Structures are given as structure tokens and as C-alpha cells.
PDB file of C-alpha atoms in Angstrom:
ATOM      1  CA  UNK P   1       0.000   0.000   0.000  1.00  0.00           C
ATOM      2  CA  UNK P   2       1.465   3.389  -0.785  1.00  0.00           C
ATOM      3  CA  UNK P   3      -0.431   6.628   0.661  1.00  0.00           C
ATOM      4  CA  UNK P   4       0.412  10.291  -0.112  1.00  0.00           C
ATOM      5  CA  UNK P   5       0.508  12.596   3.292  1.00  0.00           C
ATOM      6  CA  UNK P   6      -0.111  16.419   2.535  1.00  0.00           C
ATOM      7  CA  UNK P   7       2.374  18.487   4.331  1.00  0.00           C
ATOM      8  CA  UNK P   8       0.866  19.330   7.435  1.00  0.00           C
ATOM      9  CA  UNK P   9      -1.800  16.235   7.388  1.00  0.00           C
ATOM     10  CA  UNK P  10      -2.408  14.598  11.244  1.00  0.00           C
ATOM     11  CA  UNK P  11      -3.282  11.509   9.561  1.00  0.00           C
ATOM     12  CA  UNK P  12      -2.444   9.810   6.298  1.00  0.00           C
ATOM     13  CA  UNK P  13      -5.129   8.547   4.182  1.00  0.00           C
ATOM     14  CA  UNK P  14      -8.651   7.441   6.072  1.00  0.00           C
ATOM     15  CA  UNK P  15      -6.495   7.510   9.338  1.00  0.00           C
ATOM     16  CA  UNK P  16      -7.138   3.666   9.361  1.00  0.00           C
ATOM     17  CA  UNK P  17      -3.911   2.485   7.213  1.00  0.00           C
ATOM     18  CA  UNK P  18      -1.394   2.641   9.645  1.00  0.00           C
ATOM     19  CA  UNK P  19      -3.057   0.256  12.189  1.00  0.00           C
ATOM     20  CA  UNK P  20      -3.586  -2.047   9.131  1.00  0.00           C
ATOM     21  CA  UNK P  21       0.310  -1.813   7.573  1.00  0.00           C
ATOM     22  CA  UNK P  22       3.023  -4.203   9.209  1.00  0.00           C
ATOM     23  CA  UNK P  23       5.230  -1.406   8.009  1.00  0.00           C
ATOM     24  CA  UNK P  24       4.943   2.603   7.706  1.00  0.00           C
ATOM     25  CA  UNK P  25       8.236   4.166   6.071  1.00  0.00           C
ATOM     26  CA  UNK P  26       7.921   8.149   5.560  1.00  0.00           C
ATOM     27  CA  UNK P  27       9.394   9.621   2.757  1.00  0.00           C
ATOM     28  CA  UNK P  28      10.219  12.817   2.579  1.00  0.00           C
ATOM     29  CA  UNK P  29      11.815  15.426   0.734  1.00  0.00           C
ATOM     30  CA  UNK P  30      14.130  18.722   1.886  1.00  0.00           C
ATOM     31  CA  UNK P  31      16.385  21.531   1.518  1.00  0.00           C
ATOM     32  CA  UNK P  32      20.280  20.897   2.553  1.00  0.00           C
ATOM     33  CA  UNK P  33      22.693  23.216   1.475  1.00  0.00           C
ATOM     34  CA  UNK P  34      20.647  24.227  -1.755  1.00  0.00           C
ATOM     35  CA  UNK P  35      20.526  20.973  -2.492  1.00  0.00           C
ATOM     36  CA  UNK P  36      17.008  18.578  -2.770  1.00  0.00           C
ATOM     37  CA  UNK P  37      17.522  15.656  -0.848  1.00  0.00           C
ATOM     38  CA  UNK P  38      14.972  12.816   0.205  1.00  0.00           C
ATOM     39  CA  UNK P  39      15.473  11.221   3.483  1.00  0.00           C
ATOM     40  CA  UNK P  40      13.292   8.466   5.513  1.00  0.00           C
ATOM     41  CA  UNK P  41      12.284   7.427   8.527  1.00  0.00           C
ATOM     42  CA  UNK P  42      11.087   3.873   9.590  1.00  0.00           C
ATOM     43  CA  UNK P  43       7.626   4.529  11.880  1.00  0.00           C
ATOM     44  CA  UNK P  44       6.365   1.197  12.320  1.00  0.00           C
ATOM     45  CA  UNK P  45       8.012  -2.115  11.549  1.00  0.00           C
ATOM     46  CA  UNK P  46       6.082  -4.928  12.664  1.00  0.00           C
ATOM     47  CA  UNK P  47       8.261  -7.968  14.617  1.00  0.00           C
ATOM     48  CA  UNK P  48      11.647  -6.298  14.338  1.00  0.00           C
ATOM     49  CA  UNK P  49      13.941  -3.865  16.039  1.00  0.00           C
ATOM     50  CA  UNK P  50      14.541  -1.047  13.661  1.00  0.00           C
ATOM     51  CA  UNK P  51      16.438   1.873  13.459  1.00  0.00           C
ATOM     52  CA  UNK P  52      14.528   5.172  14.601  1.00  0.00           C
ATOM     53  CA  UNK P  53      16.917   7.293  13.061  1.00  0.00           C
ATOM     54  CA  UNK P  54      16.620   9.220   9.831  1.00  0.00           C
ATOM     55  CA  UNK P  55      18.660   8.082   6.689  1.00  0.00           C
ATOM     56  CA  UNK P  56      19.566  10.110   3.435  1.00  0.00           C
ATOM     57  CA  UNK P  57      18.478   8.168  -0.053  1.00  0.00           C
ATOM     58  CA  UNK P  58      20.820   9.013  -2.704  1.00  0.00           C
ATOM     59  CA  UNK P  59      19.708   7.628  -6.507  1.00  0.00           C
ATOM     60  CA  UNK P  60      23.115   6.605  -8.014  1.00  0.00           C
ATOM     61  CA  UNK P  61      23.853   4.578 -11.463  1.00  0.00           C
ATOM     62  CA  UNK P  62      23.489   1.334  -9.742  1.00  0.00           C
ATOM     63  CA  UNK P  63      20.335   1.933  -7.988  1.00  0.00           C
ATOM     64  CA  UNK P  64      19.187   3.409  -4.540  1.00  0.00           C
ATOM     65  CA  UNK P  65      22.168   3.997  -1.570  1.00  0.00           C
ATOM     66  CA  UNK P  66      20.907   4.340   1.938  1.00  0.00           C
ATOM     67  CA  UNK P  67      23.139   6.186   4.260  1.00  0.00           C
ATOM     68  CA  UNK P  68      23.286   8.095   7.411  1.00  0.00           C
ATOM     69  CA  UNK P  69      21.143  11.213   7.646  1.00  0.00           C
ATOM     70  CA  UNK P  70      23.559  14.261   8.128  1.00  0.00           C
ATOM     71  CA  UNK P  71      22.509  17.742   8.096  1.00  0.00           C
ATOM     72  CA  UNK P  72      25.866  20.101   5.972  1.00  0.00           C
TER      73      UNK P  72
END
């Protein structure tokens, strides 16, 4: 399931799909340095100990690179 939240939404969608979802991952894009950059964040993860920290995505040749968010 993929849902679009409105900057500034409360809820996403009906409000219903993250109770349903074994897994919520927010997307989001911003501003570094002049720069567009898309980082994540893992909400919910259903039956596993994940990371609650923010990581940058950078789109290279070879496909998508998840690293460490850091703020320049």
C-alpha cells in the first residue's frame, strides 16, 4: 500500500492504514545546502527492532544507496 501525506496532514489517508500496515516508512523530501535531498524514517516495523533514526536516499547509477542522515 502506498499513501500520499499532505504536508501538514495529522493523519495519512482514512487515518485507518497505519493500524492495518506491518510497516509505515515516511518519505520525505528537503532543503540541505541548496541541495534537494529525500530522506526516511522507519515509523512502524512490525516484529523487528529497527532503526529510529533518519537516513539520506541518494539515486546513483546502480540503484538506490541508503546512508546516514547528516545535516551540511
Amino acid at each position: 500500500m502506498t499513501c500520499s501525506v499532505p504536508k501538514g496532514a495529522k493523519t495519512m489517508g482514512l487515518g485507518i492504514e497505519e493500524f492495518i500496515a506491518d510497516s509505515v516508512i515516511f518519505l520525505e523530501n528537503m532543503i540541505d545546502d541548496l541541495e534537494l535531498k529525500t530522506r526516511f524514517i522507519i515509523h512502524k516495523m512490525r516484529g523487528t527492532n529497527h532503526s529510529r533514526k533518519y537516513h539520506n536516499v541518494i539515486i546513483t547509477d546502480k540503484g538506490l544507496q541508503i546512508v546516514p542522515f547528516t545535516i551540511t
